[in-house]
Amino acid sequence: MPKGVRVALVTGATRGIGYNVGKELVKRMPLTTTYMTSRVNVAGFQAILGMQLGAAARDRAKFVRMDVRDLEAVNGMKEKIVKTFGGLDILVNNAGIYHVPDKSLSVFPKQVQEILGINYWGTKNVIGSFFPHFKPHSRIVNITSNLGHIMSVKSMEDELKEALRLRFNSCSNEFELDGLLLKFQRDAIQGTWRKEGWPSCGYTVSKMAINAYTRILQTQFDEDDREDVVVNAVYPCTKHSKIDQSDMKILDDEEGARFVFYMASVKPNSHGVFPRGAVIWNNSRVVDNREGYTYNNKHQVKLPLEIPQV
């Protein structure tokens, strides 16, 4: 394989931020093949991308139908990439779903099951399948949300918010975090989630879980002595039609995608300089490093992070 040839995978990549992240990778990384997946029909997207970026770019983009909940499909994607490229260089986990919370006992458990099935368990399916096959200097970005921040939970008292934050922060490994999410699912089914200190928004819990999982995953990579493999959870601050973002400075999909691209393609050997296992919002600011939190990006100073040319 020629030197410099790389491969990227973006899930949830046929619309919005996911599509634009894939587009940035294709446009800016001419030696990289970018797989862009979706759980729905992907027919026609390669032609659309070709019209936007040109025929050569179209050839570097591979649209594939893949539901992250379908482990057989995920493993099939992994086997194809590993056979062709020897491993994976860039992974952007964008596949996700949001439901406006319905607190009725007949609906809320179903919402929780579907949201966690895609946003948390589906993300874990992808990372777990590729875990042994991340190449040195790989970059992983898990897309998160402002709703994954404890301050977004407006229907809970401060004491309960702090208890919820500590509940996730106390998880030191995947087993503990999985157990916590299974408890939430059981509490939702039994109708006791509010009594047990959970918010009435499955999406919020799913993104809190992704943030915690990102921290745990980076620890695993470091303990395994993987060469410069970095994972971060990134909130691109782009518009979501169903989510309250009144406290946020909202960016368009193209600008948000450029920041995600930066986080997914920063140059190797950034240990000690570039965030690792952190939650980052698109104001170039770490908002959760287990030492403190910030919330609301409207008045943050944007750091001079330069988009790399690769």
Coordinates of N, CA and C in Angstrom, one line a residue, residues 98-287:
Y98 N -32.7 11.2 18.3 CA -33.3 12.0 19.3 C -34.8 11.9 19.3
H99 N -35.4 11.7 20.4 CA -36.9 11.7 20.5 C -37.3 12.8 21.6
V100 N -38.2 13.7 21.2 CA -38.7 14.6 22.2 C -39.3 13.8 23.4
P101 N -38.9 14.0 24.6 CA -39.3 13.1 25.7 C -40.8 13.0 25.9
D102 N -41.3 11.8 26.0 CA -42.6 11.5 26.3 C -42.6 10.7 27.6
K103 N -43.1 11.3 28.7 CA -43.0 10.7 30.0 C -44.0 9.7 30.3
S104 N -44.9 9.4 29.4 CA -45.9 8.4 29.7 C -45.2 7.0 29.8
L105 N -45.8 6.1 30.6 CA -45.2 4.8 30.9 C -45.3 3.9 29.6
S106 N -46.2 4.2 28.7 CA -46.3 3.4 27.5 C -45.3 3.8 26.4
V107 N -44.7 5.0 26.5 CA -43.8 5.5 25.5 C -42.4 5.6 26.0
F108 N -42.1 6.2 27.1 CA -40.8 6.5 27.6 C -39.8 5.3 27.5
P109 N -40.2 4.1 28.0 CA -39.3 3.0 27.9 C -38.9 2.6 26.5
K110 N -39.8 2.8 25.6 CA -39.5 2.5 24.2 C -38.5 3.5 23.6
Q111 N -38.7 4.8 24.0 CA -37.8 5.8 23.6 C -36.4 5.5 24.1
V112 N -36.3 5.2 25.4 CA -35.0 4.9 26.0 C -34.3 3.7 25.3
Q113 N -35.0 2.7 25.0 CA -34.5 1.5 24.3 C -33.9 1.9 23.0
E114 N -34.7 2.6 22.2 CA -34.2 3.0 20.8 C -33.0 4.0 20.9
I115 N -33.1 5.0 21.8 CA -32.0 6.0 21.8 C -30.7 5.3 22.3
L116 N -30.8 4.6 23.4 CA -29.6 3.9 23.9 C -29.1 2.9 22.9
G117 N -30.0 2.2 22.2 CA -29.6 1.2 21.2 C -28.7 1.7 20.1
I118 N -29.0 3.0 19.7 CA -28.2 3.6 18.6 C -27.1 4.4 19.2
N119 N -27.4 5.3 20.1 CA -26.4 6.3 20.6 C -25.3 5.7 21.4
Y120 N -25.7 4.8 22.3 CA -24.6 4.2 23.2 C -24.2 2.8 22.8
W121 N -25.1 1.9 22.8 CA -24.8 0.5 22.4 C -24.3 0.4 21.0
G122 N -24.9 1.2 20.1 CA -24.4 1.2 18.7 C -23.0 1.7 18.5
T123 N -22.7 2.8 19.2 CA -21.4 3.4 19.2 C -20.4 2.4 19.7
K124 N -20.8 1.7 20.8 CA -19.9 0.6 21.3 C -19.7 -0.5 20.4
N125 N -20.7 -0.9 19.6 CA -20.5 -1.9 18.6 C -19.4 -1.6 17.6
V126 N -19.5 -0.3 17.2 CA -18.5 0.1 16.2 C -17.1 0.1 16.8
I127 N -16.9 0.8 17.9 CA -15.6 0.9 18.5 C -15.1 -0.5 19.0
G128 N -16.0 -1.3 19.5 CA -15.6 -2.7 19.9 C -15.1 -3.5 18.8
S129 N -15.8 -3.4 17.6 CA -15.4 -4.2 16.5 C -14.0 -3.8 15.9
F130 N -13.7 -2.5 15.9 CA -12.5 -2.0 15.4 C -11.4 -1.9 16.4
F131 N -11.7 -2.1 17.7 CA -10.7 -1.9 18.8 C -9.3 -2.5 18.5
P132 N -9.2 -3.7 18.1 CA -7.9 -4.2 17.8 C -7.2 -3.7 16.6
H133 N -8.0 -3.0 15.8 CA -7.5 -2.6 14.4 C -7.3 -1.1 14.2
F134 N -7.3 -0.3 15.3 CA -6.9 1.1 15.2 C -5.4 1.2 14.9
K135 N -5.0 1.8 13.9 CA -3.6 2.0 13.5 C -2.9 3.0 14.5
P136 N -1.6 2.9 14.6 CA -0.9 4.0 15.3 C -1.3 5.4 14.8
H137 N -1.5 6.3 15.7 CA -1.9 7.7 15.4 C -3.3 7.8 15.0
S138 N -4.2 6.8 15.3 CA -5.6 6.9 14.9 C -6.3 8.0 15.8
R139 N -7.3 8.5 15.2 CA -8.1 9.5 15.8 C -9.6 9.1 15.8
I140 N -10.2 9.2 17.0 CA -11.6 8.8 17.1 C -12.4 10.0 17.7
V141 N -13.5 10.3 17.1 CA -14.3 11.4 17.6 C -15.7 10.8 17.8
N142 N -16.2 10.9 19.0 CA -17.6 10.6 19.4 C -18.4 11.9 19.4
I143 N -19.4 12.0 18.6 CA -20.2 13.3 18.6 C -21.1 13.3 19.8
T144 N -21.0 14.4 20.6 CA -21.8 14.5 21.8 C -22.8 15.7 21.6
S145 N -23.4 16.2 22.7 CA -24.4 17.2 22.6 C -24.4 18.1 23.8
N146 N -25.0 19.3 23.6 CA -25.1 20.1 24.8 C -26.0 19.4 25.9
L147 N -26.9 18.6 25.4 CA -27.8 17.8 26.4 C -27.0 16.8 27.2
G148 N -25.8 16.5 26.8 CA -25.0 15.6 27.6 C -24.3 16.3 28.7
H149 N -24.5 17.6 28.9 CA -23.9 18.4 30.0 C -25.0 18.4 31.1
I150 N -24.5 18.2 32.3 CA -25.4 18.1 33.4 C -26.3 19.4 33.6
M151 N -25.7 20.5 33.2 CA -26.4 21.8 33.4 C -27.6 21.9 32.4
S152 N -27.7 21.0 31.4 CA -28.8 21.0 30.5 C -30.1 20.4 31.1
V153 N -29.9 19.7 32.2 CA -31.1 19.0 32.9 C -31.7 20.1 33.8
K154 N -32.8 20.7 33.3 CA -33.4 21.8 34.0 C -34.6 21.4 34.9
S155 N -34.9 20.1 34.8 CA -36.1 19.7 35.6 C -35.7 19.0 36.9
M156 N -34.4 19.1 37.3 CA -33.9 18.4 38.5 C -33.3 19.4 39.4
E157 N -33.4 19.1 40.7 CA -32.7 20.0 41.7 C -31.2 19.8 41.6
D158 N -30.5 20.8 42.1 CA -29.0 20.8 42.0 C -28.4 19.6 42.6
E159 N -29.0 19.2 43.8 CA -28.4 18.0 44.4 C -28.5 16.7 43.6
L160 N -29.6 16.6 42.9 CA -29.8 15.5 42.0 C -28.9 15.5 40.8
K161 N -28.7 16.7 40.3 CA -27.8 16.9 39.2 C -26.4 16.5 39.6
E162 N -26.0 16.9 40.7 CA -24.6 16.6 41.2 C -24.5 15.1 41.4
A163 N -25.5 14.5 41.9 CA -25.5 13.0 42.2 C -25.5 12.3 40.8
L164 N -26.2 12.8 39.8 CA -26.1 12.2 38.5 C -24.7 12.3 37.9
R165 N -24.1 13.5 38.0 CA -22.8 13.7 37.5 C -21.8 12.7 38.1
L166 N -21.9 12.6 39.4 CA -21.0 11.7 40.2 C -21.2 10.3 39.8
R167 N -22.5 9.9 39.5 CA -22.8 8.6 39.1 C -22.0 8.2 37.8
F168 N -22.0 9.1 36.9 CA -21.2 8.8 35.7 C -19.7 8.9 35.9
N169 N -19.3 9.9 36.6 CA -17.8 10.1 36.9 C -17.2 8.9 37.7
S170 N -18.1 8.2 38.5 CA -17.5 7.2 39.3 C -17.3 5.9 38.5
C171 N -17.8 5.8 37.3 CA -17.6 4.6 36.5 C -16.1 4.6 36.0
S172 N -15.4 3.6 36.4 CA -14.0 3.5 36.0 C -13.7 2.6 34.9
N173 N -14.7 1.8 34.4 CA -14.5 0.9 33.3 C -15.8 0.7 32.6
E174 N -15.7 0.0 31.5 CA -16.9 -0.3 30.6 C -18.0 -1.1 31.4
F175 N -17.5 -2.1 32.1 CA -18.5 -2.9 32.8 C -19.3 -2.1 33.8
E176 N -18.8 -1.2 34.5 CA -19.5 -0.3 35.4 C -20.5 0.6 34.7
L177 N -20.0 1.2 33.6 CA -20.8 2.1 32.8 C -21.9 1.3 32.1
D178 N -21.7 0.1 31.6 CA -22.7 -0.7 31.0 C -23.8 -1.0 32.0
G179 N -23.4 -1.3 33.2 CA -24.3 -1.7 34.3 C -25.2 -0.5 34.6
L180 N -24.6 0.7 34.6 CA -25.4 1.9 34.9 C -26.4 2.2 33.8
L181 N -26.1 2.0 32.6 CA -27.1 2.2 31.5 C -28.1 1.1 31.5
L182 N -27.8 -0.1 31.9 CA -28.8 -1.2 32.0 C -29.8 -0.9 33.1
K183 N -29.2 -0.3 34.2 CA -30.1 0.1 35.3 C -31.1 1.2 34.9
F184 N -30.6 2.1 34.1 CA -31.5 3.2 33.6 C -32.6 2.6 32.7
Q185 N -32.3 1.6 31.9 CA -33.2 1.0 31.0 C -34.3 0.2 31.9
R186 N -33.8 -0.5 32.9 CA -34.7 -1.2 33.8 C -35.6 -0.3 34.5
D187 N -35.1 0.8 35.0 CA -35.9 1.8 35.8 C -36.9 2.5 34.9
A188 N -36.6 2.7 33.6 CA -37.6 3.2 32.6 C -38.7 2.2 32.4
I189 N -38.4 0.9 32.2 CA -39.4 -0.1 32.0 C -40.3 -0.2 33.2
Q190 N -39.7 -0.1 34.4 CA -40.5 -0.2 35.7 C -41.2 1.1 36.1
G191 N -40.9 2.1 35.3 CA -41.6 3.4 35.7 C -41.0 4.1 36.9
T192 N -39.8 3.8 37.3 CA -39.2 4.3 38.5 C -38.0 5.3 38.2
W193 N -37.9 5.7 37.0 CA -36.7 6.4 36.6 C -36.5 7.7 37.4
R194 N -37.6 8.5 37.6 CA -37.5 9.7 38.3 C -37.2 9.5 39.8
K195 N -37.8 8.5 40.3 CA -37.5 8.1 41.7 C -36.1 7.7 41.9
E196 N -35.5 7.1 40.9 CA -34.1 6.6 41.0 C -33.1 7.7 40.6
G197 N -33.6 9.0 40.3 CA -32.7 10.1 40.1 C -32.2 10.3 38.6
W198 N -33.0 9.8 37.7 CA -32.7 9.9 36.3 C -33.5 11.1 35.7
P199 N -33.0 11.8 34.7 CA -33.8 12.8 34.0 C -34.8 12.1 33.1
S200 N -35.8 12.8 32.6 CA -36.8 12.3 31.8 C -36.5 12.5 30.3
C201 N -35.2 12.3 30.0 CA -34.8 12.5 28.6 C -33.7 11.4 28.3
G202 N -34.1 10.4 27.5 CA -33.2 9.3 27.2 C -32.0 9.8 26.5
Y203 N -32.1 10.8 25.6 CA -31.0 11.3 24.8 C -29.9 11.9 25.7
T204 N -30.4 12.7 26.8 CA -29.4 13.3 27.7 C -28.6 12.2 28.4
V205 N -29.2 11.1 28.8 CA -28.5 10.0 29.5 C -27.5 9.4 28.4
S206 N -28.0 9.2 27.2 CA -27.1 8.6 26.2 C -25.9 9.4 26.0
K207 N -26.0 10.7 25.9 CA -24.8 11.5 25.7 C -23.9 11.7 26.9
M208 N -24.5 11.6 28.1 CA -23.7 11.6 29.3 C -22.9 10.3 29.3
A209 N -23.5 9.2 28.8 CA -22.8 7.9 28.8 C -21.7 8.0 27.7
I210 N -21.9 8.6 26.6 CA -20.9 8.7 25.6 C -19.7 9.5 26.1
N211 N -19.9 10.6 26.9 CA -18.9 11.3 27.4 C -18.0 10.5 28.4
A212 N -18.7 9.7 29.2 CA -18.0 8.9 30.2 C -17.2 7.8 29.5
Y213 N -17.9 7.2 28.5 CA -17.2 6.1 27.7 C -16.0 6.6 27.0
T214 N -16.0 7.8 26.5 CA -14.8 8.4 25.9 C -13.6 8.5 26.8
R215 N -13.9 8.9 28.0 CA -12.9 9.0 29.1 C -12.3 7.6 29.3
I216 N -13.2 6.6 29.5 CA -12.8 5.2 29.8 C -12.0 4.6 28.7
L217 N -12.4 4.9 27.5 CA -11.8 4.3 26.3 C -10.4 4.9 26.1
Q218 N -10.2 6.2 26.4 CA -8.8 6.7 26.3 C -7.9 6.0 27.3
T219 N -8.4 5.8 28.5 CA -7.6 5.1 29.5 C -7.2 3.7 29.0
Q220 N -8.2 3.0 28.4 CA -7.9 1.7 27.8 C -6.7 1.8 26.8
F221 N -6.8 2.7 25.9 CA -5.8 2.9 24.9 C -4.4 3.1 25.5
D222 N -4.4 4.0 26.5 CA -3.2 4.3 27.2 C -2.6 3.2 27.9
E223 N -3.5 2.4 28.6 CA -3.0 1.3 29.4 C -2.5 0.2 28.5
D224 N -3.1 0.1 27.3 CA -2.6 -1.0 26.3 C -1.4 -0.5 25.6
D225 N -0.9 0.7 25.9 CA 0.3 1.2 25.2 C 0.1 1.3 23.7
R226 N -1.1 1.7 23.3 CA -1.4 1.9 21.9 C -0.7 3.2 21.5
E227 N 0.0 3.2 20.3 CA 0.8 4.3 19.9 C -0.1 5.5 19.4
D228 N -0.2 6.5 20.3 CA -0.8 7.8 20.0 C -2.2 7.6 19.4
V229 N -3.0 6.7 20.0 CA -4.4 6.6 19.6 C -5.2 7.5 20.5
V230 N -6.0 8.4 20.0 CA -6.7 9.4 20.7 C -8.1 9.4 20.4
V231 N -8.9 9.5 21.5 CA -10.4 9.6 21.4 C -10.9 10.8 22.2
N232 N -11.8 11.6 21.6 CA -12.4 12.7 22.3 C -13.9 12.7 21.9
A233 N -14.7 13.3 22.8 CA -16.1 13.5 22.5 C -16.3 15.0 22.1
V234 N -16.9 15.2 21.0 CA -16.9 16.6 20.5 C -18.4 17.0 20.2
Y235 N -18.7 18.2 20.7 CA -20.0 18.8 20.4 C -19.7 19.9 19.4
P236 N -20.2 19.8 18.1 CA -19.9 20.7 17.1 C -20.7 22.0 17.1
C237 N -21.7 22.1 18.1 CA -22.5 23.3 18.3 C -23.3 23.6 17.0
T238 N -23.8 22.6 16.3 CA -24.6 22.9 15.1 C -26.1 22.8 15.4
K239 N -26.9 23.2 14.5 CA -28.3 23.3 14.7 C -29.0 21.9 14.8
H240 N -29.8 21.8 15.8 CA -30.7 20.6 15.9 C -32.1 21.1 16.0
S241 N -33.0 20.7 15.1 CA -34.3 21.2 15.0 C -35.2 20.9 16.2
K242 N -34.9 19.8 16.9 CA -35.8 19.4 18.0 C -35.2 19.7 19.4
I243 N -34.0 20.2 19.5 CA -33.3 20.4 20.8 C -33.2 21.9 21.1
D244 N -33.5 22.2 22.4 CA -33.4 23.6 22.9 C -31.9 24.0 22.9
Q245 N -31.5 24.9 22.1 CA -30.1 25.4 22.1 C -30.0 26.9 22.3
S246 N -31.0 27.4 23.1 CA -31.1 28.8 23.3 C -29.9 29.4 24.0
D247 N -29.2 28.5 24.8 CA -28.0 29.0 25.5 C -26.7 28.9 24.7
M248 N -26.8 28.4 23.5 CA -25.7 28.1 22.7 C -25.5 29.1 21.5
K249 N -24.2 29.3 21.1 CA -23.9 30.0 19.9 C -23.9 28.9 18.8
I250 N -24.9 29.0 17.9 CA -25.1 27.9 17.0 C -24.3 28.2 15.7
L251 N -23.7 27.2 15.2 CA -22.9 27.3 13.9 C -23.5 26.5 12.8
D252 N -23.2 26.8 11.6 CA -23.8 26.0 10.5 C -23.0 24.7 10.4
D253 N -23.6 23.7 9.7 CA -23.1 22.4 9.6 C -21.6 22.4 9.0
E254 N -21.4 23.3 8.1 CA -20.1 23.3 7.4 C -19.0 23.8 8.4
E255 N -19.3 24.8 9.2 CA -18.3 25.2 10.2 C -18.1 24.2 11.3
G256 N -19.2 23.6 11.8 CA -19.1 22.5 12.7 C -18.3 21.3 12.2
A257 N -18.5 21.0 10.9 CA -17.8 19.9 10.3 C -16.3 20.2 10.2
R258 N -15.9 21.4 10.0 CA -14.5 21.7 9.9 C -13.8 21.5 11.3
F259 N -14.5 21.8 12.4 CA -13.9 21.6 13.7 C -13.8 20.1 14.0
V260 N -14.8 19.3 13.6 CA -14.8 17.9 13.8 C -13.6 17.3 13.0
F261 N -13.5 17.8 11.8 CA -12.4 17.4 10.9 C -11.1 17.6 11.6
Y262 N -10.9 18.8 12.1 CA -9.7 19.1 12.9 C -9.4 18.1 14.0
M263 N -10.4 17.8 14.8 CA -10.3 16.9 15.9 C -10.0 15.5 15.4
A264 N -10.4 15.1 14.2 CA -10.2 13.8 13.7 C -8.9 13.6 12.9
S265 N -8.2 14.7 12.6 CA -7.1 14.6 11.7 C -5.9 15.3 12.2
V266 N -5.9 15.8 13.5 CA -4.7 16.5 14.0 C -3.5 15.6 13.9
K267 N -2.4 16.2 13.7 CA -1.1 15.5 13.4 C -0.7 14.5 14.6
P268 N 0.1 13.5 14.2 CA 0.5 12.5 15.3 C 1.4 13.2 16.3
N269 N 1.6 12.4 17.4 CA 2.5 12.7 18.4 C 2.1 14.0 19.2
S270 N 0.8 14.1 19.5 CA 0.3 15.3 20.1 C 0.2 15.1 21.6
H271 N 0.8 14.0 22.2 CA 0.6 13.6 23.6 C 1.0 14.8 24.5
G272 N 0.2 15.2 25.4 CA 0.5 16.3 26.3 C 0.1 17.6 25.8
V273 N -0.3 17.7 24.5 CA -0.7 19.0 23.9 C -2.1 19.0 23.5
F274 N -2.5 17.9 22.9 CA -3.9 17.8 22.4 C -4.7 17.0 23.4
P275 N -6.0 17.4 23.6 CA -6.8 16.8 24.6 C -7.0 15.3 24.3
R276 N -7.1 14.5 25.3 CA -7.2 13.0 25.2 C -8.3 12.6 26.1
G277 N -9.3 11.9 25.6 CA -10.4 11.4 26.4 C -11.3 12.5 27.0
A278 N -11.3 13.6 26.4 CA -12.0 14.8 26.9 C -13.3 15.1 26.2
V279 N -14.1 16.0 26.7 CA -15.3 16.5 26.1 C -15.1 17.9 25.6
I280 N -15.2 18.1 24.3 CA -14.8 19.4 23.8 C -16.0 20.0 23.0
W281 N -16.2 21.3 23.2 CA -17.2 22.0 22.4 C -16.5 22.8 21.3
N282 N -17.2 23.1 20.3 CA -16.6 23.9 19.2 C -16.4 25.4 19.5
N283 N -15.7 25.6 20.6 CA -15.1 26.9 20.9 C -13.7 26.6 21.3
S284 N -13.2 25.4 20.9 CA -11.8 25.0 21.2 C -11.6 24.9 22.7
R285 N -12.6 24.5 23.4 CA -12.5 24.5 24.9 C -12.9 23.2 25.4
V286 N -12.1 22.7 26.3 CA -12.4 21.5 27.0 C -13.5 21.8 28.1
V287 N -14.6 21.2 28.0 CA -15.7 21.5 29.0 C -15.8 20.4 30.1

